[in-house]
PDB file of C-alpha atoms in Angstrom:
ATOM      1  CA  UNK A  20      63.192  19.522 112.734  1.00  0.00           C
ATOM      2  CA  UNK A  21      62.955  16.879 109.915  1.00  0.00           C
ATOM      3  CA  UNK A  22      62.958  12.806 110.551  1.00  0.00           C
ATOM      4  CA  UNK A  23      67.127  12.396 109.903  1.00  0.00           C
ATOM      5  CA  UNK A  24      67.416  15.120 113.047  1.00  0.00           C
ATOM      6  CA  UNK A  25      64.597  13.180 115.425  1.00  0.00           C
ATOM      7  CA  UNK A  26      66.600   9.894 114.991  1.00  0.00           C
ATOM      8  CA  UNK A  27      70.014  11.352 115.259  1.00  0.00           C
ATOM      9  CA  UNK A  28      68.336  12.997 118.787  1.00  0.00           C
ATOM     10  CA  UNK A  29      66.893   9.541 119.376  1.00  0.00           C
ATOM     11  CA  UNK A  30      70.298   7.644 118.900  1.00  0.00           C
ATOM     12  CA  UNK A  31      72.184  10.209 120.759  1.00  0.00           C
ATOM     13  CA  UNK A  32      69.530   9.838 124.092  1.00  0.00           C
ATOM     14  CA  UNK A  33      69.917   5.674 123.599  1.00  0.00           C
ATOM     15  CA  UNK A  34      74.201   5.911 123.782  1.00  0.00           C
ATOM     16  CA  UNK A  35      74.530   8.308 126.698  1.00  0.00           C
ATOM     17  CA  UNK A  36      75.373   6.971 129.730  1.00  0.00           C
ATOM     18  CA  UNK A  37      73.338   7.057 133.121  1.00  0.00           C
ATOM     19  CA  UNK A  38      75.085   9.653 134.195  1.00  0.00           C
ATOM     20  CA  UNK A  39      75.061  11.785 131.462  1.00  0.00           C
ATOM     21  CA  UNK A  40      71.327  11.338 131.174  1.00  0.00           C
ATOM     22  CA  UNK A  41      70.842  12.395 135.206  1.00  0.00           C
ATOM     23  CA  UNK A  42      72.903  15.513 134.589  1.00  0.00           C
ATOM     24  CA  UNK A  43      70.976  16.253 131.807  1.00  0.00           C
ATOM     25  CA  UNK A  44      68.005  16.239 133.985  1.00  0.00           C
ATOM     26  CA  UNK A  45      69.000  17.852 136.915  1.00  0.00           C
ATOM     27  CA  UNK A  46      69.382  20.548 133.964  1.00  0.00           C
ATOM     28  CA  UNK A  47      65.530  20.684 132.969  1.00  0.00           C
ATOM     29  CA  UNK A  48      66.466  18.213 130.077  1.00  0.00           C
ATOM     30  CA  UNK A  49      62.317  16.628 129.916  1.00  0.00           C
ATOM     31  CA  UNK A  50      64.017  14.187 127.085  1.00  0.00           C
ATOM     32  CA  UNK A  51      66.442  12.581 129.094  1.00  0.00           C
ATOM     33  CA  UNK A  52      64.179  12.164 132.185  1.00  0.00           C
ATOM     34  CA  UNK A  53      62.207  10.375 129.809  1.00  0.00           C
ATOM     35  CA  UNK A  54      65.219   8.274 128.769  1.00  0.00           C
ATOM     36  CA  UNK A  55      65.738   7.038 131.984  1.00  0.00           C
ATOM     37  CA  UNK A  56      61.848   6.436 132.352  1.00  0.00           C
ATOM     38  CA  UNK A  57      62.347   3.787 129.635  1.00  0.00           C
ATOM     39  CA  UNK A  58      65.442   2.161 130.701  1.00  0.00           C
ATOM     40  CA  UNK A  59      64.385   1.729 134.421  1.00  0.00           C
ATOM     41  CA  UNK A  60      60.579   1.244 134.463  1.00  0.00           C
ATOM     42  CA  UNK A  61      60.629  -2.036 134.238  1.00  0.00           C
ATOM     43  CA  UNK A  62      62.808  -2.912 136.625  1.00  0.00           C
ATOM     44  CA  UNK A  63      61.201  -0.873 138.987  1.00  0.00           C
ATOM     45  CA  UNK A  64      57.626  -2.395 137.910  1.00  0.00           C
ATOM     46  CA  UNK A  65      59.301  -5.654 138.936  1.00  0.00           C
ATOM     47  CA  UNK A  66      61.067  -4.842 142.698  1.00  0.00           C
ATOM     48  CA  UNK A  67      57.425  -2.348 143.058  1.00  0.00           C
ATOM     49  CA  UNK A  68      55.540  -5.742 142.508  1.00  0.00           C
ATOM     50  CA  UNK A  69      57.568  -7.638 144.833  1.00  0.00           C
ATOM     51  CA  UNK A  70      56.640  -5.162 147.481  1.00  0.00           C
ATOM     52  CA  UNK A  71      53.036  -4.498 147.168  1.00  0.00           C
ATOM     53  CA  UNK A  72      51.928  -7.894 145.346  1.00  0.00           C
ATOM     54  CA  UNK A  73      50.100  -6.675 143.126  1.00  0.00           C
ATOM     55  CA  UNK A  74      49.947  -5.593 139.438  1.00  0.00           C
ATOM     56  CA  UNK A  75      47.733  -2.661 139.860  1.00  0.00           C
ATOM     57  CA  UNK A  76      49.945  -1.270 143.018  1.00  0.00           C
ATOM     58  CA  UNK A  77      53.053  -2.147 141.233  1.00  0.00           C
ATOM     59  CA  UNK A  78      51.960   0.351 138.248  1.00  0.00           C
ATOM     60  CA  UNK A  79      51.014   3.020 140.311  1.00  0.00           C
ATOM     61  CA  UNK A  80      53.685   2.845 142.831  1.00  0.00           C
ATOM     62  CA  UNK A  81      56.296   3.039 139.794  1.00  0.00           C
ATOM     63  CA  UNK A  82      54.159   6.015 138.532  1.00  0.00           C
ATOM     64  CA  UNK A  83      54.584   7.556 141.371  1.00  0.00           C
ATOM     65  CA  UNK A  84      57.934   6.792 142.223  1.00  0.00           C
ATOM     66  CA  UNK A  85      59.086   8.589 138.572  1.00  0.00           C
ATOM     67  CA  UNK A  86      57.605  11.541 139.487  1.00  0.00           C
ATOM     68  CA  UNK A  87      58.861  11.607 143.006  1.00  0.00           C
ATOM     69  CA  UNK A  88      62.433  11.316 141.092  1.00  0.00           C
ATOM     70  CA  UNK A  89      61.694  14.128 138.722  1.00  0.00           C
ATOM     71  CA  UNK A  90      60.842  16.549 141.345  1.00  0.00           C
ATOM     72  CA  UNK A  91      64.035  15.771 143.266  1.00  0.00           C
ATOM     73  CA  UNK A  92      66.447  14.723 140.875  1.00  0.00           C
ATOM     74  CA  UNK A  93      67.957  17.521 141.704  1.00  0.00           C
ATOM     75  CA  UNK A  94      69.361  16.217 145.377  1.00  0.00           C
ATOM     76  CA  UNK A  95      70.665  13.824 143.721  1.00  0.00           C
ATOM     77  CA  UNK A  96      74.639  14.332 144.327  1.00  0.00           C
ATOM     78  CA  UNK A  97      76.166  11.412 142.629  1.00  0.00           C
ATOM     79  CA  UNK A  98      74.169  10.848 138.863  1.00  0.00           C
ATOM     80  CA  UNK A  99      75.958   7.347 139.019  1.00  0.00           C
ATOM     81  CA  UNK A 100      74.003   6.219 141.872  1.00  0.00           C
ATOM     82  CA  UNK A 101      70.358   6.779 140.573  1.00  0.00           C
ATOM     83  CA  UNK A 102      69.691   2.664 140.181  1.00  0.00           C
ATOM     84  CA  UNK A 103      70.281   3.107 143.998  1.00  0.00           C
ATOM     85  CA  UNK A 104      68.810   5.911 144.534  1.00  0.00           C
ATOM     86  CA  UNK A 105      65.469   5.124 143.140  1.00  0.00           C
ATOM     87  CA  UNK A 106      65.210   1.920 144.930  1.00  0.00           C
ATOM     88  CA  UNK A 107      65.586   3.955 147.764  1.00  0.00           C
ATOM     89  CA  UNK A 108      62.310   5.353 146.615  1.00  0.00           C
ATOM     90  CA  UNK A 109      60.396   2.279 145.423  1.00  0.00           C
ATOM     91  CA  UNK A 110      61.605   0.744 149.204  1.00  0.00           C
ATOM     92  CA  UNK A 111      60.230   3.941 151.113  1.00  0.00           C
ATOM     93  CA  UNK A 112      56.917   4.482 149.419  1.00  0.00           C
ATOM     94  CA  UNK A 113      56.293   0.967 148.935  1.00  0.00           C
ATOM     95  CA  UNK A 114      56.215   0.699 153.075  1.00  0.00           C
ATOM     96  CA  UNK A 115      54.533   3.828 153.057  1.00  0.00           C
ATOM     97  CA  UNK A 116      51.833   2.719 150.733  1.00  0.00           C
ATOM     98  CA  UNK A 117      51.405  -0.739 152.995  1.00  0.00           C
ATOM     99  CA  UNK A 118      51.544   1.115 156.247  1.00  0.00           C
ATOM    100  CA  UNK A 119      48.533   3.650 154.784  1.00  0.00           C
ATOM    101  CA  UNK A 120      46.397   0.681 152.910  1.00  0.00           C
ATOM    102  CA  UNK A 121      46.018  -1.706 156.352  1.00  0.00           C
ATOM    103  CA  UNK A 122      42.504  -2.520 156.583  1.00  0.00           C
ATOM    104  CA  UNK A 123      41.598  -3.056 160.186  1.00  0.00           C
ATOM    105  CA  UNK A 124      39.668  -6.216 160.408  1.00  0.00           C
ATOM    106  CA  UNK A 125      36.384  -6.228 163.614  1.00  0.00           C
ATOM    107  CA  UNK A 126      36.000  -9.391 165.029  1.00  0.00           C
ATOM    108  CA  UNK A 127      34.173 -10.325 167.889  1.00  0.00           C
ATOM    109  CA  UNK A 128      36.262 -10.759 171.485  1.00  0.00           C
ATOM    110  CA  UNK A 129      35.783 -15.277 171.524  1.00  0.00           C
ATOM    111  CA  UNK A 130      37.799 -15.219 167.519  1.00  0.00           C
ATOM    112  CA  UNK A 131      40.178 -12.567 168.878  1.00  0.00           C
ATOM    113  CA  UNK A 132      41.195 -14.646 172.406  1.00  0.00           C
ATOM    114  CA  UNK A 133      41.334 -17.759 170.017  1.00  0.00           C
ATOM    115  CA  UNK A 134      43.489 -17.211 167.113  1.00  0.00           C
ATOM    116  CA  UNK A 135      45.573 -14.500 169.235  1.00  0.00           C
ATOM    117  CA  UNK A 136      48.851 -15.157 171.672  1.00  0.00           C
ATOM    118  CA  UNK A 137      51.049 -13.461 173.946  1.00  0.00           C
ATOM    119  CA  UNK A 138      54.137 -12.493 172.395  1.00  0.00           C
ATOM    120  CA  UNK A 139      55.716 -11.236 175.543  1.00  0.00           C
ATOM    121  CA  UNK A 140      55.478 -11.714 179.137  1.00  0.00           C
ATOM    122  CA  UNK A 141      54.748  -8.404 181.313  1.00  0.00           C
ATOM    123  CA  UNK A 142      58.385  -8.748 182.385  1.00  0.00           C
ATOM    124  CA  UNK A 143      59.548  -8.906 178.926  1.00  0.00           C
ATOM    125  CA  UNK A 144      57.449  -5.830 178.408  1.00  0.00           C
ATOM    126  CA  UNK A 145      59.038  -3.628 181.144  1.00  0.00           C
ATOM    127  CA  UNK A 146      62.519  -5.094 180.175  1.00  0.00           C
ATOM    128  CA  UNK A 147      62.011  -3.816 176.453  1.00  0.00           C
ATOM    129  CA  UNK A 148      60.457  -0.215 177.728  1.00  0.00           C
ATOM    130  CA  UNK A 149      63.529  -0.304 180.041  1.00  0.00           C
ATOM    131  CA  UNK A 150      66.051  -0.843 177.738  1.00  0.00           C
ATOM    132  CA  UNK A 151      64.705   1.447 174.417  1.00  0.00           C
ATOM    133  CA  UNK A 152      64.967   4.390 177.711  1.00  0.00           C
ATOM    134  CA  UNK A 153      68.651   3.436 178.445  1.00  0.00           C
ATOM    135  CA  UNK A 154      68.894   3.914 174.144  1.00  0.00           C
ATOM    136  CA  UNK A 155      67.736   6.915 174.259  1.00  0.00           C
ATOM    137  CA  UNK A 156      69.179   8.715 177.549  1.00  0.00           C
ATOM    138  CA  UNK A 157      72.842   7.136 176.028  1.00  0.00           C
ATOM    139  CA  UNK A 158      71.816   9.304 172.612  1.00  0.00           C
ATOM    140  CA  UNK A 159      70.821  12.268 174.539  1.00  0.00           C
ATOM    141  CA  UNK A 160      74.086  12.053 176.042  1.00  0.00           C
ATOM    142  CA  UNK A 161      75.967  12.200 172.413  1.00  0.00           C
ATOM    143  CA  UNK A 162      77.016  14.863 170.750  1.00  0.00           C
ATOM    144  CA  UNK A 163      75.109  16.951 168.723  1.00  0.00           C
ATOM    145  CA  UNK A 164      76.316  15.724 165.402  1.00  0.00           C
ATOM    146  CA  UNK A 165      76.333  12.158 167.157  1.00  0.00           C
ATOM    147  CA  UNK A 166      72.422  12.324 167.647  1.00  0.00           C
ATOM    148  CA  UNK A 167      71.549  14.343 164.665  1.00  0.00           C
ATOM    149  CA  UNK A 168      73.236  11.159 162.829  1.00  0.00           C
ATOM    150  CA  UNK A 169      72.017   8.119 164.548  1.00  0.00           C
ATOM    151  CA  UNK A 170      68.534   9.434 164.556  1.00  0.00           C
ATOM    152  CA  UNK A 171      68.253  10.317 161.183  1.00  0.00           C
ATOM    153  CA  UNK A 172      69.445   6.716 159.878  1.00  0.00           C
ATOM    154  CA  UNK A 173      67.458   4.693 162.440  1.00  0.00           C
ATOM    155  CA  UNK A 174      64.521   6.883 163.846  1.00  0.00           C
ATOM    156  CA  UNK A 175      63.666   8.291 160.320  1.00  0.00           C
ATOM    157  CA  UNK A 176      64.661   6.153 158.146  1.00  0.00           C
ATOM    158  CA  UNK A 177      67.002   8.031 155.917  1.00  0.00           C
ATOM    159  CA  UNK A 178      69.027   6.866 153.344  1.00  0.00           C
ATOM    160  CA  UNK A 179      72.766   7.270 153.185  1.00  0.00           C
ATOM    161  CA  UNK A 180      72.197   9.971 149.981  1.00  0.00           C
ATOM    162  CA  UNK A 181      69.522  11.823 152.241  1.00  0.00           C
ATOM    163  CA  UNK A 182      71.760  12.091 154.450  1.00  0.00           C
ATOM    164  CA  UNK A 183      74.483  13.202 152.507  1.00  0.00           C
ATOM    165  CA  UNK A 184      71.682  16.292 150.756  1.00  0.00           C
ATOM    166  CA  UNK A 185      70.882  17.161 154.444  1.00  0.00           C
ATOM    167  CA  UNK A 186      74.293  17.266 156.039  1.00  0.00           C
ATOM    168  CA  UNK A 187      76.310  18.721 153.302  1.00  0.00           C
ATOM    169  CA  UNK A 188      78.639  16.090 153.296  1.00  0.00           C
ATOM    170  CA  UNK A 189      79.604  13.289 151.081  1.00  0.00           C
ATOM    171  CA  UNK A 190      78.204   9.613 151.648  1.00  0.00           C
ATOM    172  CA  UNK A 191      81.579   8.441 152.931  1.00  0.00           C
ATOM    173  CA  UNK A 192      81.616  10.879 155.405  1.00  0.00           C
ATOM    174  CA  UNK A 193      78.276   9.728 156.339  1.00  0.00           C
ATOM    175  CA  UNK A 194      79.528   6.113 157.005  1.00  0.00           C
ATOM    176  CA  UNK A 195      82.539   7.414 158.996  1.00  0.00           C
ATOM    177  CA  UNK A 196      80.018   9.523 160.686  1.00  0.00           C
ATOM    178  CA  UNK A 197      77.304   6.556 161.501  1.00  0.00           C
ATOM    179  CA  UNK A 198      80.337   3.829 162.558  1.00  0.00           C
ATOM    180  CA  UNK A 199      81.928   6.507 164.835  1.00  0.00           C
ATOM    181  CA  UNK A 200      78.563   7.325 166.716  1.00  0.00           C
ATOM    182  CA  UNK A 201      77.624   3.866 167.065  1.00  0.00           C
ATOM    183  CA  UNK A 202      81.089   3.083 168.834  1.00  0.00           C
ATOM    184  CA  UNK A 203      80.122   6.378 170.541  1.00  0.00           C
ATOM    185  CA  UNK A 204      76.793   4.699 171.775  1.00  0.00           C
ATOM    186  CA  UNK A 205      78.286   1.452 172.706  1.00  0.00           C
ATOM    187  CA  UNK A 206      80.478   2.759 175.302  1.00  0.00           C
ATOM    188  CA  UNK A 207      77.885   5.049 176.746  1.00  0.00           C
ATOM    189  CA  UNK A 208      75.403   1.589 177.003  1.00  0.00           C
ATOM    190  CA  UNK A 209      78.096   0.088 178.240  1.00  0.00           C
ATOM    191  CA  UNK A 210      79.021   2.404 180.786  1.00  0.00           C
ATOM    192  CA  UNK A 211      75.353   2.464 181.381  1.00  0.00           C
ATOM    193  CA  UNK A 212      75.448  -1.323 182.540  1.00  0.00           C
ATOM    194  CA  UNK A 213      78.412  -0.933 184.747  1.00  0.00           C
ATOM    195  CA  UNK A 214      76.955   1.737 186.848  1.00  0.00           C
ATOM    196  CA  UNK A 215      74.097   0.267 187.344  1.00  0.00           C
ATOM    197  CA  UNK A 216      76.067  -3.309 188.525  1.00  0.00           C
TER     198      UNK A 216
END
């Protein structure tokens, strides 16, 4: 391949569109992973660095973000949505990466009792125990398809394309699916409440 074919190759990665490049991709295309590479790194660098808050994280969370997105480009259903999508990423390993890197702190028990408050009262202890068990006896009571939904958008986290790869469904059906078991979950609360009155 001489230098006129490299630049025509060059041009032609630079014009296609988002899309085209995912597709391209999800089809063992290295070149147009790479493409994308270079049009979203630095905006990832940038929402990476307002997670972490620092430069050093930032780099190695986007690092490892890309290569999180090669291996599973391939779940990705809608190429248009990869902006989103690997957001989605920089979002969930960012909190992972926080959650992991907490550096517990020993302090004697006099600094502890005085720079430490209550947040709760006992009461308001029991009452928040007591109410997370009415949550989840109302779930139990669901559906299947009811639970399997609500628990994988609030209990695990998952995103709405997640969902969509696990459920075999598309992301609108997803929505319809969250709203309706929410309403579901409502009226089983609420039912809930008037029994016990």
């Amino acid at each position: 391949m001489n230098i006129t074919e490299n630049s025509f190759l060059d041009f032609q990665t630079e014009t296609r569109t988002v899309a085209q490049l995912v597709v391209a991709a999800q089809a063992g295309d290295r070149d147009a992973f790479g493409a994308l590479f270079e049009r979203y790194r630095s905006g990832i660098v940038a929402l990476a660095m307002r997670r972490v808050r620092n430069a050093d994280e930032a780099e190695e969370l986007t690092q490892d973000v890309f290569i999180q997105a090669m291996q599973k480009i391939g779940q990705l259903r809608v190429p248009e949505a990869f902006g989103g999508w690997l957001r989605q990423i920089v979002h969930r390993m960012a909190i992972n990466r926080l959650t992991r890197n907490r550096v517990a702190i020993a302090c004697d028990p006099e600094t502890l009792e005085a720079t430490c408050y209550a947040v709760g009262t006992p009461d308001a202890f029991a009452e928040d125990r007591e109410q997370a068990e009415v949550v989840r006896d109302s779930i139990d009571r669901l559906g299947a398809l009811d639970q399997q939904t609500l628990k994988a958008f609030y209990l695990h986290s998952k995103s709405l394309i997640e969902m969509s790869n696990e459920f075999d469904a598309p992301v609108g059906t997803i929505k319809r699916r969250l709203h309706v078991a929410r309403k579901r979950l409502q009226k089983e609360m609420e039912e809930d409440v008037l029994q016990a009155v």
